Coordinates of C-alpha atoms and ligand atoms in Angstrom, one line a residue:
X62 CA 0.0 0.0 0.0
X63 CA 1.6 3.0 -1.1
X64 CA -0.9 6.0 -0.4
X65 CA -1.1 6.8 3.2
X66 CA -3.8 8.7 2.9
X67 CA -6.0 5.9 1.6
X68 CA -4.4 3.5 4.0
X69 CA -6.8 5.5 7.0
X70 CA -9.6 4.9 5.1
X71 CA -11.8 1.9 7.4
X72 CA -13.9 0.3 4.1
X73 CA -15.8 -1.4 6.3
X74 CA -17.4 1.2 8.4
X75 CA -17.7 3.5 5.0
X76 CA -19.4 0.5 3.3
X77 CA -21.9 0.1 6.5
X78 CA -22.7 3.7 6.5
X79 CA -23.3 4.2 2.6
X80 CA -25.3 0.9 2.8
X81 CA -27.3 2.3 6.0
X82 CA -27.9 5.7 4.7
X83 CA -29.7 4.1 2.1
X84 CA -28.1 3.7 -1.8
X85 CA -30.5 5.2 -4.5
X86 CA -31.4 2.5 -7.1
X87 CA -34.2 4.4 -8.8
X88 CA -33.5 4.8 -12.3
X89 CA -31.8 8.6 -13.9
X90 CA -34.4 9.5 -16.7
X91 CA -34.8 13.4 -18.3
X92 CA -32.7 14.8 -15.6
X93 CA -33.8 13.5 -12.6
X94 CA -34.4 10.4 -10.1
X95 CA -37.2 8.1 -11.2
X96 CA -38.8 5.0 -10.2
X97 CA -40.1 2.4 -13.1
X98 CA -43.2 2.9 -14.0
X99 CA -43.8 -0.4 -13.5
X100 CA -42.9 0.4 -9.9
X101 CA -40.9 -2.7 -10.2
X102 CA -37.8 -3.2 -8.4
X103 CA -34.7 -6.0 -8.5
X104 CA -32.4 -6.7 -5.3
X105 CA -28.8 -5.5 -5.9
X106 CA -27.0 -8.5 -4.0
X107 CA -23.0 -7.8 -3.0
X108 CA -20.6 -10.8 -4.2
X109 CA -18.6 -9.8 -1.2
X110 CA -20.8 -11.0 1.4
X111 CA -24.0 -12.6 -0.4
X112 CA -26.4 -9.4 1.5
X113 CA -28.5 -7.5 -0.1
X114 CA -26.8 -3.6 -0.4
X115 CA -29.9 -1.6 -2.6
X116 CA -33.4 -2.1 -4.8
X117 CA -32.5 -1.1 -8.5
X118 CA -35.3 -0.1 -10.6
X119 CA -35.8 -2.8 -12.6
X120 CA -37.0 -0.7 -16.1
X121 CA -39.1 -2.1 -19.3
X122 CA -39.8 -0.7 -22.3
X123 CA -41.9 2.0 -21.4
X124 CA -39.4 3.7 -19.1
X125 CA -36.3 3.0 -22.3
X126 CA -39.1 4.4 -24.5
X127 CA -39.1 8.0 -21.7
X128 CA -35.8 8.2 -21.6
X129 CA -35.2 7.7 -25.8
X130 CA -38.1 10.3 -26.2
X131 CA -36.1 12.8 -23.4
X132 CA -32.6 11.9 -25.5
X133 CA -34.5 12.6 -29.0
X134 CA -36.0 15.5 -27.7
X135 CA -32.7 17.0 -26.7
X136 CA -30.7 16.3 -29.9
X137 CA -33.7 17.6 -32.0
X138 CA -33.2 21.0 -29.5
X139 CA -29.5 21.3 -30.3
X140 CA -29.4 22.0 -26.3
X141 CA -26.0 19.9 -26.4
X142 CA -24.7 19.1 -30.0
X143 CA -25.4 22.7 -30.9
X144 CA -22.4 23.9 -28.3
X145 CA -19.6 24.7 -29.7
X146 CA -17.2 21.6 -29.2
X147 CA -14.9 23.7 -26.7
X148 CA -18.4 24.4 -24.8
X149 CA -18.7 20.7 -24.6
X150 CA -15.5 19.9 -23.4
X151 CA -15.9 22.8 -20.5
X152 CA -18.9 20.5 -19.5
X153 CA -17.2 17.0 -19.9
X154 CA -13.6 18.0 -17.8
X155 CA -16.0 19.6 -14.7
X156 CA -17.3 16.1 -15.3
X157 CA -14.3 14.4 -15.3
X158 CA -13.9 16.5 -12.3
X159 CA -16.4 15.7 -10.1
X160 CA -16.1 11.8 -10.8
X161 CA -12.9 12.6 -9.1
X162 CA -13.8 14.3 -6.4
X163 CA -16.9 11.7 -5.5
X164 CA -13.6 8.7 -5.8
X165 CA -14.1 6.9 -2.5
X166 CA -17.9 7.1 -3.4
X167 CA -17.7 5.5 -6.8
X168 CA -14.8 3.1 -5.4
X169 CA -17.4 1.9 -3.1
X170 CA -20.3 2.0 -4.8
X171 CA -18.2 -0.1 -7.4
X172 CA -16.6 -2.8 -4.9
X173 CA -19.8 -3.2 -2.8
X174 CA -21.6 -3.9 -6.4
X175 CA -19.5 -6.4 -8.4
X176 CA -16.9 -7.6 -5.9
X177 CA -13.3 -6.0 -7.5
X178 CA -10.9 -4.9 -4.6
X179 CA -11.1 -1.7 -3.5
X180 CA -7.5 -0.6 -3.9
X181 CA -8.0 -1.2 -7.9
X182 CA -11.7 0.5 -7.8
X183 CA -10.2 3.4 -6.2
X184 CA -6.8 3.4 -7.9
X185 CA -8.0 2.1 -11.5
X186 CA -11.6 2.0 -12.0
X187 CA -12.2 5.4 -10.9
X188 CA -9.2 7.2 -12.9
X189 CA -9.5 5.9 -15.9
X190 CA -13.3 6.9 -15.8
X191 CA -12.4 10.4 -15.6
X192 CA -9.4 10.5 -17.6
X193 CA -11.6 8.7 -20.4
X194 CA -14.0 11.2 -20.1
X195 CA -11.3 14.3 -20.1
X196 CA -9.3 12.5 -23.2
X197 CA -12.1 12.6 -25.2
X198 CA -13.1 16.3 -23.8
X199 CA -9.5 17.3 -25.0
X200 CA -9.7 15.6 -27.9
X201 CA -13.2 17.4 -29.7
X202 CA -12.2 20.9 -30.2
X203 CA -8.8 19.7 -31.8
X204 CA -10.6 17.8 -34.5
X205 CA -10.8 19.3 -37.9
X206 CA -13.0 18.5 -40.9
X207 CA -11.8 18.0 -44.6
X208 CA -12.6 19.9 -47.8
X209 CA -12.6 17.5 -50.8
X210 CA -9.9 17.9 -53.9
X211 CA -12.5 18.3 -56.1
X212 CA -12.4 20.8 -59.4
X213 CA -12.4 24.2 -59.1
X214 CA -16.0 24.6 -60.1
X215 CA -17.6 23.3 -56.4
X216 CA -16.3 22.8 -53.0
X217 CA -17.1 19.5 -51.0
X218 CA -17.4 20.0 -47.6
X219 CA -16.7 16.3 -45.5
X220 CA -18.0 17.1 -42.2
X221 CA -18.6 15.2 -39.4
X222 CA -21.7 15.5 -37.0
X223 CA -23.3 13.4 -34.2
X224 CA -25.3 10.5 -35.2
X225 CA -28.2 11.4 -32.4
X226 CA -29.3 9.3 -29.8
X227 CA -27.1 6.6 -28.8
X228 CA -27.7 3.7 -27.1
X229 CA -25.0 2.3 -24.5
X230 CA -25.3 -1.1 -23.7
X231 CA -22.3 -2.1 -20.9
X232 CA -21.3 -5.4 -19.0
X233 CA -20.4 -5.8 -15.2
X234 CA -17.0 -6.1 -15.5
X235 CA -15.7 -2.8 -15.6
X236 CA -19.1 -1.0 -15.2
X237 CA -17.6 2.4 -14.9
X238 CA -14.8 2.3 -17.2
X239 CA -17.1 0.4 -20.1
X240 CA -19.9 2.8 -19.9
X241 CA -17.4 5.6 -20.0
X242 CA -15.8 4.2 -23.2
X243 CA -19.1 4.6 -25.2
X244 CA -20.1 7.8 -23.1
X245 CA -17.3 10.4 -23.2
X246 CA -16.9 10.0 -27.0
X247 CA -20.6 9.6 -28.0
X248 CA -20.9 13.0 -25.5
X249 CA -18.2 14.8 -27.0
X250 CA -19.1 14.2 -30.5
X251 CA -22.4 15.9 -29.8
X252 CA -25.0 12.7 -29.4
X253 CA -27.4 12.1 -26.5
X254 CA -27.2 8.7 -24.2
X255 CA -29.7 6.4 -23.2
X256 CA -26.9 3.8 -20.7
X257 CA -28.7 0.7 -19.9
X258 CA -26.2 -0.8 -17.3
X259 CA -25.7 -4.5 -16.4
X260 CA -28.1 -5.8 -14.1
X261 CA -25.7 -6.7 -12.0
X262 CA -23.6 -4.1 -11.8
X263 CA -26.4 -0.7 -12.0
X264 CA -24.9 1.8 -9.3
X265 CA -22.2 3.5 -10.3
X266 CA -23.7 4.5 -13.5
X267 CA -26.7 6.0 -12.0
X268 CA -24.4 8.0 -9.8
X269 CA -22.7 9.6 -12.8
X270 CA -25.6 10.4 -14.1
X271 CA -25.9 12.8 -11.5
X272 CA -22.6 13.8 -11.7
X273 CA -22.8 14.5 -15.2
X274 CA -26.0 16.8 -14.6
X275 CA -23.9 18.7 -11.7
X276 CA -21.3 19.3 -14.5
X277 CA -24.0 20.9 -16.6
X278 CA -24.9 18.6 -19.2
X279 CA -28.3 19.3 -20.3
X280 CA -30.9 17.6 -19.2
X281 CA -32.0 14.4 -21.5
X282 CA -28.7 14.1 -22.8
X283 CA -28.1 11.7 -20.5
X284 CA -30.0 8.9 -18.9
X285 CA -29.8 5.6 -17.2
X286 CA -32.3 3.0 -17.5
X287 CA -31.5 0.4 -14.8
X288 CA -33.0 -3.7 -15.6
X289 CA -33.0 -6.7 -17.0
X290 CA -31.4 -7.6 -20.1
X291 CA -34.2 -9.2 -22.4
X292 CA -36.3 -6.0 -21.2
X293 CA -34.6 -2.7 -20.1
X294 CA -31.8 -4.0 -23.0
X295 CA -33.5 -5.3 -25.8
X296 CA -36.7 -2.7 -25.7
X297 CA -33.5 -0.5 -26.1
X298 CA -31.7 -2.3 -28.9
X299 CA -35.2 -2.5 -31.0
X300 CA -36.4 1.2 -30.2
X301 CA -37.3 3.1 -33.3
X302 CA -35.9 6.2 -32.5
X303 CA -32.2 5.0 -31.4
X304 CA -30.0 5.8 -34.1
X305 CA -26.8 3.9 -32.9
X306 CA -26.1 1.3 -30.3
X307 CA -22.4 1.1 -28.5
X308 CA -22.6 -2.7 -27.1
X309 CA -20.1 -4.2 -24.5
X310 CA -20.9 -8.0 -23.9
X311 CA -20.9 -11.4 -24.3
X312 CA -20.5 -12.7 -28.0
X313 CA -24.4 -14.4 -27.5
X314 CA -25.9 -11.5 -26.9
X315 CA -23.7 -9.6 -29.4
X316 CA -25.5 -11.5 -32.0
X317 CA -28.8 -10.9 -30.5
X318 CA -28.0 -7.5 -30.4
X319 CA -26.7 -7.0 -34.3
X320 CA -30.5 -9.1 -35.3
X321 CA -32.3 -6.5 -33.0
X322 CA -31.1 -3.6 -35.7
X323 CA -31.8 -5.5 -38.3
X324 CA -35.4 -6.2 -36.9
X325 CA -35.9 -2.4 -36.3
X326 CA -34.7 0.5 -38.2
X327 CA -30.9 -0.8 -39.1
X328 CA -29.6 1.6 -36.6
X329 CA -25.6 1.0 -36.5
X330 CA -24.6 -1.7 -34.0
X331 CA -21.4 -1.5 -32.2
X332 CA -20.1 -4.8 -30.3
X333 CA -17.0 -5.4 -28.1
X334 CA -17.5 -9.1 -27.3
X335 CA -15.7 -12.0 -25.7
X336 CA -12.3 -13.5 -26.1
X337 CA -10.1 -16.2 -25.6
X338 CA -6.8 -14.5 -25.9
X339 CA -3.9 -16.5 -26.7
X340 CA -0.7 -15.7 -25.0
X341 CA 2.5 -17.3 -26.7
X342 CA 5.8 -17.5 -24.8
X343 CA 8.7 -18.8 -26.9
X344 CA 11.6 -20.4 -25.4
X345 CA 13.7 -17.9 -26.3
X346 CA 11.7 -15.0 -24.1
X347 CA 13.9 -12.5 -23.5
X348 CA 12.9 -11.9 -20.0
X349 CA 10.8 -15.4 -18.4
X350 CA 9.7 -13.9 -14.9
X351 CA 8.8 -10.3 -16.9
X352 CA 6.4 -13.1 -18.7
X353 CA 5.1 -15.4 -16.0
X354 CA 4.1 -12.1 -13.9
X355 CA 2.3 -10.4 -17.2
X356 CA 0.8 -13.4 -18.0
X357 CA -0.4 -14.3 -14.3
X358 CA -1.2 -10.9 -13.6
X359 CA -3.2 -10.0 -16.6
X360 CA -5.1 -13.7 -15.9
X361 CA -6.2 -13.1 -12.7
X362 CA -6.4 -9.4 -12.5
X363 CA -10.5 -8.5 -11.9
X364 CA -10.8 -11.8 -10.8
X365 CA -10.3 -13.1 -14.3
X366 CA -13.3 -11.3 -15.3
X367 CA -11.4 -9.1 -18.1
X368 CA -12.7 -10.3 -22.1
X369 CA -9.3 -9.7 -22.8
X370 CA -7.5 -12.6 -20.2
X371 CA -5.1 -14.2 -21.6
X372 CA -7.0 -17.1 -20.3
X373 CA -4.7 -19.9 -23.6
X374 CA -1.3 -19.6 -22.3
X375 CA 1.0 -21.4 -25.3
X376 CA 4.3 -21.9 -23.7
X377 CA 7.1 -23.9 -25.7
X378 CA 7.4 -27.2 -24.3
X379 CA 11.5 -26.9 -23.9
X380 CA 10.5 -23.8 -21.0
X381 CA 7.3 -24.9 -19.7
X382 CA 9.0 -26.9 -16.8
X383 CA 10.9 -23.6 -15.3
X384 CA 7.6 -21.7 -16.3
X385 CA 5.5 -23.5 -14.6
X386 CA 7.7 -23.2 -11.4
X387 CA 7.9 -19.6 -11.3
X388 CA 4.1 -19.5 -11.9
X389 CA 3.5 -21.7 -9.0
X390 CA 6.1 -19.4 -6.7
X391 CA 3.5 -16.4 -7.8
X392 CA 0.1 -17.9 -6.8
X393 CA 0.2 -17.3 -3.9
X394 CA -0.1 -13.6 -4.6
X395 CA -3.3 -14.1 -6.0
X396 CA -5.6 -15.4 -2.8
X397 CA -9.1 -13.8 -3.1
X398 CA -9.6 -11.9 0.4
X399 CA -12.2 -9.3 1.4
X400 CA -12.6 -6.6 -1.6
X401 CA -13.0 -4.5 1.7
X402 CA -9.1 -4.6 2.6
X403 CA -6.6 -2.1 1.3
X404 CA -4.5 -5.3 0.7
X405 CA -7.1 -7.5 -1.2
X406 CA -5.6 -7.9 -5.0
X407 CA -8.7 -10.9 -6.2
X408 CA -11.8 -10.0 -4.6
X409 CA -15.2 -11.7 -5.3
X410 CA -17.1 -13.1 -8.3
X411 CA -20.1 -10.9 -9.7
X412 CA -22.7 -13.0 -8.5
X413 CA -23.2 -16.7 -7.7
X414 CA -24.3 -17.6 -11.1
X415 CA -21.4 -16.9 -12.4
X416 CA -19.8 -18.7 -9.9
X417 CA -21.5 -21.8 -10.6
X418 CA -20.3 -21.2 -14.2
X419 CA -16.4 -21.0 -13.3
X420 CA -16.8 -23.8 -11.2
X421 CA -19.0 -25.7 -14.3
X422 CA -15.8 -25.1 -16.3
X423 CA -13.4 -25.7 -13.5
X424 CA -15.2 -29.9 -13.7
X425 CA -15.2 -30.1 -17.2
X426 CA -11.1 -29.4 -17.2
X427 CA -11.1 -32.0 -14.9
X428 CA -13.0 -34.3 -16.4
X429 CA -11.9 -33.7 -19.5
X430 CA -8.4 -34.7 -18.2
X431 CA -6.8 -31.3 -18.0
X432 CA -4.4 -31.9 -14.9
X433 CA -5.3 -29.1 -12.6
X434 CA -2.2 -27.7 -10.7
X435 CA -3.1 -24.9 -8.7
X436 CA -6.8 -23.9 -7.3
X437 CA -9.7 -25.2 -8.8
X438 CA -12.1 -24.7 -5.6
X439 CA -14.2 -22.3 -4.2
X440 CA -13.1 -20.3 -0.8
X441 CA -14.8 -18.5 1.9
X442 CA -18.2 -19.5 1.2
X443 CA -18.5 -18.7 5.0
X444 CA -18.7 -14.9 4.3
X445 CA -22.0 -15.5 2.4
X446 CA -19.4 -14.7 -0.5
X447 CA -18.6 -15.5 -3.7
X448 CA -15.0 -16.2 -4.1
X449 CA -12.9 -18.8 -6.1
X450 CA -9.2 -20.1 -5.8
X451 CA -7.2 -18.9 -8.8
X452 CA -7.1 -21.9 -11.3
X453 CA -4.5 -23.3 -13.5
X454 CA -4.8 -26.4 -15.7
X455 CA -1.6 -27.7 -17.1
X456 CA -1.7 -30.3 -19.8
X457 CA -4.6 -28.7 -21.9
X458 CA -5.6 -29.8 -25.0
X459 CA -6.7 -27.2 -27.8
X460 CA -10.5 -28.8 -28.4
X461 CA -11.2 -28.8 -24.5
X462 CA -14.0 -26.8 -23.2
X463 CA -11.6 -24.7 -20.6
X464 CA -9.5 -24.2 -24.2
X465 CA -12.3 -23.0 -26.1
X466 CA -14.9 -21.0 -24.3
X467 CA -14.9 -17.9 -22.5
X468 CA -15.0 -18.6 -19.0
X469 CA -14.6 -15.0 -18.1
X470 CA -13.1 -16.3 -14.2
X471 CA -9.6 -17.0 -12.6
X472 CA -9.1 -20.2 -15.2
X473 CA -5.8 -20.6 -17.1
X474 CA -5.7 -23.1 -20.0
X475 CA -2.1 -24.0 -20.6
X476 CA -0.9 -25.5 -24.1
X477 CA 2.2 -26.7 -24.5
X478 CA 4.1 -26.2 -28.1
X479 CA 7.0 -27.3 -30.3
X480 CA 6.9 -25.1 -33.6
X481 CA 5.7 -21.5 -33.2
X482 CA 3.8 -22.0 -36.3
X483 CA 1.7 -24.7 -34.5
X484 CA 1.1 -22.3 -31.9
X485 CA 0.4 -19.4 -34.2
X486 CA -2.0 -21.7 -36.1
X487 CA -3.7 -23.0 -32.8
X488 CA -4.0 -19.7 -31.3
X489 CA -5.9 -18.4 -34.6
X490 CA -8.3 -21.6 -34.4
X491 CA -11.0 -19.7 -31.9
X492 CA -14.2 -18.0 -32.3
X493 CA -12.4 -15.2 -30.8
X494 CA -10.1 -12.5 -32.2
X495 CA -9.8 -10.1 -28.8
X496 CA -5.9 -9.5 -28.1
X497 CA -2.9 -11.9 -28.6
X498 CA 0.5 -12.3 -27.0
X499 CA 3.9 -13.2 -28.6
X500 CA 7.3 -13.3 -26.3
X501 CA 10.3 -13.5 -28.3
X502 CA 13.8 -12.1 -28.0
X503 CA 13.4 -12.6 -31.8
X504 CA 12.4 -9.6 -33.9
X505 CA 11.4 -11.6 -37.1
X506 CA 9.6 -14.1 -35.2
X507 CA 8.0 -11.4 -33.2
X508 CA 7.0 -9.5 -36.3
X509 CA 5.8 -12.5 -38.3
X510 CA 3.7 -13.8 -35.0
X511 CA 2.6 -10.3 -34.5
X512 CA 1.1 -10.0 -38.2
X513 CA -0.4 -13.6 -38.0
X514 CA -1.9 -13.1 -35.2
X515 CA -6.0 -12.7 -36.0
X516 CA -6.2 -10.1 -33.1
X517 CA -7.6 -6.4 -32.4
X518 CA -4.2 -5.8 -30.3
X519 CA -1.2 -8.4 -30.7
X520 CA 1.3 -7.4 -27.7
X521 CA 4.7 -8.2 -28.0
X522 CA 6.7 -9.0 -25.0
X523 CA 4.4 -7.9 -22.6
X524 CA 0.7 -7.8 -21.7
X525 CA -0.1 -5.0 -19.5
X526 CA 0.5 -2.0 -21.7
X527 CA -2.6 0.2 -22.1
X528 CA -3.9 3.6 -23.0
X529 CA -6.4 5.9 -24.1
X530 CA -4.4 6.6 -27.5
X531 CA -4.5 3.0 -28.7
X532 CA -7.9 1.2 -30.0
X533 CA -9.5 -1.4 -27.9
X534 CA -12.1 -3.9 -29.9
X535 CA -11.7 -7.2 -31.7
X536 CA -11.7 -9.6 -34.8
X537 CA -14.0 -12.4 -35.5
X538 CA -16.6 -12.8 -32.6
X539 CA -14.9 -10.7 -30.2
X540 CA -16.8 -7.8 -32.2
X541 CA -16.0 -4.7 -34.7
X542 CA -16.0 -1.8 -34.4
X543 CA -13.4 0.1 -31.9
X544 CA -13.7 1.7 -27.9
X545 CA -10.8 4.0 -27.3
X546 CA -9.0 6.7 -29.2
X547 CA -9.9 8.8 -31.7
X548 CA -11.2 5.6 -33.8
X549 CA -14.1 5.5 -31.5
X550 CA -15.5 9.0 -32.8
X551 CA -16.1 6.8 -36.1
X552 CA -18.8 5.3 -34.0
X553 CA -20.9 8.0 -32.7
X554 CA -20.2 10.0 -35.8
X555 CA -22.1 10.1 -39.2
X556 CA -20.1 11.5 -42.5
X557 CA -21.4 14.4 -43.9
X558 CA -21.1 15.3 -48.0
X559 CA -22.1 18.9 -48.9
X560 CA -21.1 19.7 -52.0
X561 CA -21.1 23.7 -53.0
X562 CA -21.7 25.2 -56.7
X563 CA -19.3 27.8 -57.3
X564 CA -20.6 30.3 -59.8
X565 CA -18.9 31.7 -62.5
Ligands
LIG963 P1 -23.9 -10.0 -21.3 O1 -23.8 -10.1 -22.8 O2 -24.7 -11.0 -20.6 O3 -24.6 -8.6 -20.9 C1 -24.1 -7.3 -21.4 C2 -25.2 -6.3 -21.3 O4 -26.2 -6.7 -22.2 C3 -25.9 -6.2 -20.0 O5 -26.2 -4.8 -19.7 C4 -27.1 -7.0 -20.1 O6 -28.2 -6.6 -19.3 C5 -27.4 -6.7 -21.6 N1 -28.3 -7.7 -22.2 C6 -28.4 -9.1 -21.9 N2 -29.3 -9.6 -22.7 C7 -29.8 -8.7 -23.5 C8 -30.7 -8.7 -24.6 N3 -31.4 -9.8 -24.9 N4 -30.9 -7.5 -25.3 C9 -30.2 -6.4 -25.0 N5 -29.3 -6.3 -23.9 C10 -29.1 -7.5 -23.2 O7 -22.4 -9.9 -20.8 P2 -21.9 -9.7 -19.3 O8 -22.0 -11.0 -18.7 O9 -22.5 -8.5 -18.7 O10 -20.4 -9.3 -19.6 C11 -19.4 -10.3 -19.8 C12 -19.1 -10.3 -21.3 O11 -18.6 -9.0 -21.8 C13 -17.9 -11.2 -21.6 O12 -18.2 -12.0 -22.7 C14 -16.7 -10.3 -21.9 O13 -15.7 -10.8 -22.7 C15 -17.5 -9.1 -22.5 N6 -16.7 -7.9 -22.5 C16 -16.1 -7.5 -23.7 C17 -15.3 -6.3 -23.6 C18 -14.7 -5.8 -24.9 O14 -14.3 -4.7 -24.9 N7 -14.6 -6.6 -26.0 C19 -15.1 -5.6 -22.5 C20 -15.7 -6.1 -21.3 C21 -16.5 -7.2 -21.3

């Protein structure tokens, strides 16, 4: 623990209090707090302790419908796209702002909510929410539009302007940091947002909501519509009036979700979907325990809960031995405790169906004859929580289930390999195309691996690099489309062709 500011903080006693005091689930709908009109409510249960921590309004169709007709009503006003961009970015960095100042809030709220330790809610979740949201502030008043080449006789103007009312669809994992990868950009660019958080994981998003109002963004530009997927989400993914959806999820409900535009009015569907990342260490790695602590720490980090794991570790059988050992020396510094604790670096899992899930796929390694070497069980199921050893399976084979699927938990899959080829060629042979791995000392292997790789981001040498300059998004079924850097305005932004007669 490095900040001894944070280290007085008692989690605990703040957690009681907020939870005490009473945490507002009621949806964020034109500007202010709303219950459904339904009425209807859904328990918001913490992974850390199995309790009960806040009644989330559980939305339908008639609420998404409110809160696309507040969002429509808004564009159609110009209250927000019509600011000049630098207006817009004064708005979004007192946004950015607050989110800051409210940190320990959103920390908790986030913690309590899906399980993630506090010491990375506070020191990772938070931050890059507002620094997401202040990139893309910066970014909109630097952006310029193109005039055309065109003859003499006309002038083509190629402008760009906000598609209208976007629709951000997000998972659990990163609640805060997902929604804010559709929000700040599709804000910045001028569009209004309908969020329709993950069921499991509603409350930080309705708090930034409110933030975002305190910052001055006008009302209806921004709502949250709290519920269940197959309602609050797909009565948002079939709405009429939605001109653009910006979809974080699983790859089945990615496809779902891509069918629901086509059933309505072929408004543009964005999806960031699952993965399966393959992570290949050659023998000749120029740096083994850089690799084995990348490679554990990027698996297990969020409680393996990240789409971009690199959950299919290919090491080359000639290493895997000495590997394998350092690995085992490093597990231990992966031992879910209380999310609560400053020192806590694997906290819970989301909710117990997704516990049930890991532990589904944590049998099937076994009895598919994967030989597990470290974890594989659950763990302090006396705290009412939901918490499961970190897992690695040695000895797996490519067509095995825990090889295969997305298991989206602390599950490593490793493969060993002979020819890099192989490995490239077994590492391409997935559903998936998220992010890939190569660790080489040698540059034209590293190169070649690095443009066979069928991946949105192939790192090389390491797996933990990360920033708001680069594109995030994948090949295949891991989705299209980009989150991140200035690729993401392609998203939220229509192309605009006015052509000009010059007279004689
Ligand atoms: P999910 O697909 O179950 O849910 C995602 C969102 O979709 C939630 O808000 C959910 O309520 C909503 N939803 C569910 N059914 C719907 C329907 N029929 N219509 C409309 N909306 C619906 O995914 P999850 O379990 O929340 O998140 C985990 C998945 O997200 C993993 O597959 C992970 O890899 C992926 N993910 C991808 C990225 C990326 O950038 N590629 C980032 C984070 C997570």
């Amino acid at each position: 623990m490095s900040n001894s500011e944070n280290q007085k903080i008692d989690w605990h006693a703040r957690a009681h209090a907020l939870v005490n005091a009473g945490i507002d689930g009621r949806a964020f709908i034109d500007g202010r707090r709303v219950d459904a009109i339904s009425q209807l409510c859904f328990p918001c249960i913490s992974p850390i302790d199995g309790k009960q921590i806040a009644q989330v309004a559980r939305c339908d169709a008639a609420d998404i419908d409110l809160a696309v007709r507040s969002a429509r009503a808004a564009f159609d006003d110009r209250r927000w796209a019509g600011k000049a961009p630098a207006q817009r970015k004064k708005v979004l960095l007192q946004f950015a702002d607050l989110i800051a100042q409210h940190k320990e809030e959103l920390a908790l709220l986030e913690t309590l909510d899906m399980g993630k330790p506090i010491r990375y809610s506070l020191r990772v979740d938070v931050p890059s929410t507002a620094n997401c949201i202040r990139w893309y502030a910066e970014a909109i008043d630097k952006i310029y539009d193109e005039i055309a080449p065109t003859s003499e006789q006309a002038l083509a103007l190629i402008t760009r302007e906000p598609v209208g009312v976007v629709a951000a669809i997000v998972p659990w994992n990163y609640p805060m940091i997902m929604a804010a990868w559709k929000l700040a950009p599709a804000l910045a660019a001028g569009n209004s947002v309908v969020l329709k958080p993950s069921e499991k994981s509603s409350l930080s998003a309705l708090r930034l909501a409110e933030l975002a109002l305190e910052a001055g963004l006008p009302v209806g530009v921004f709502s949250v519509v709290p519920g269940m997927g197959h309602e609050a989400g797909s009565a948002l993914a079939l709405h009429m009036d939605v001109d653009c959806i910006g979809f974080t999820g699983s790859t089945r409900v990615g496809k779902m979700i891509v069918q629901y535009a086509g059933q309505s009015n072929l408004k543009r569907a964005w999806t960031e979907l699952g993965g399966k990342s393959a992570n290949i260490v050659c023998a000749d790695c120029p740096d083994l325990d850089a690799a084995v602590r990348a490679s554990l720490g990027a698996m297990f980090f969020n409680q393996g809960e990240s789409c971009n794991a690199p959950s299919r570790l290919f090491v080359e059988a000639a290493i895997k031995p000495l590997f394998l050992e350092k690995a085992q020396a490093l597990m231990a510094s992966f031992q879910p405790d209380d999310p609560l604790n400053e020192a806590c670096v694997m906290g819970a899992i989301v909710d117990e169906i997704q516990l049930k899930s890991v532990m589904g796929y944590i049998d099937a390694g076994v009895a598919e004859g994967a030989k597990l070497i470290s974890g594989g069980n659950q763990v302090a199921s006396e705290s009412g929580g939901y918490y499961v050893a970190p897992t690695v399976f040695d000895q797996v084979l490519p067509n095995m289930k825990i090889a295969s699927e997305e298991i989206f938990g602390p599950v490593l899959a490793v493969i060993s390999f002979d020819d890099l080829d192989d490995a490239i060629r077994l590492a391409n042979a997935s559903a998936f195309g998220l992010q890939a791995a190569v660790w080489t000392a040698d540059l034209n292997k590293a190169i070649k691996a690095s443009r066979a790789l069928r991946a949105g981001t192939v790192h090389v040498n390491s797996y933990d690099e990360d920033d708001m300059t680069v594109p995030f998004g994948g090949y295949k079924q891991s989705g299209n489309g980009r989150d991140k850097s200035l690729h993401a305005f392609d998203k939220y932004t229509e192309i605009k062709t006015t052509w000009i007669k010059i007279g004689a």
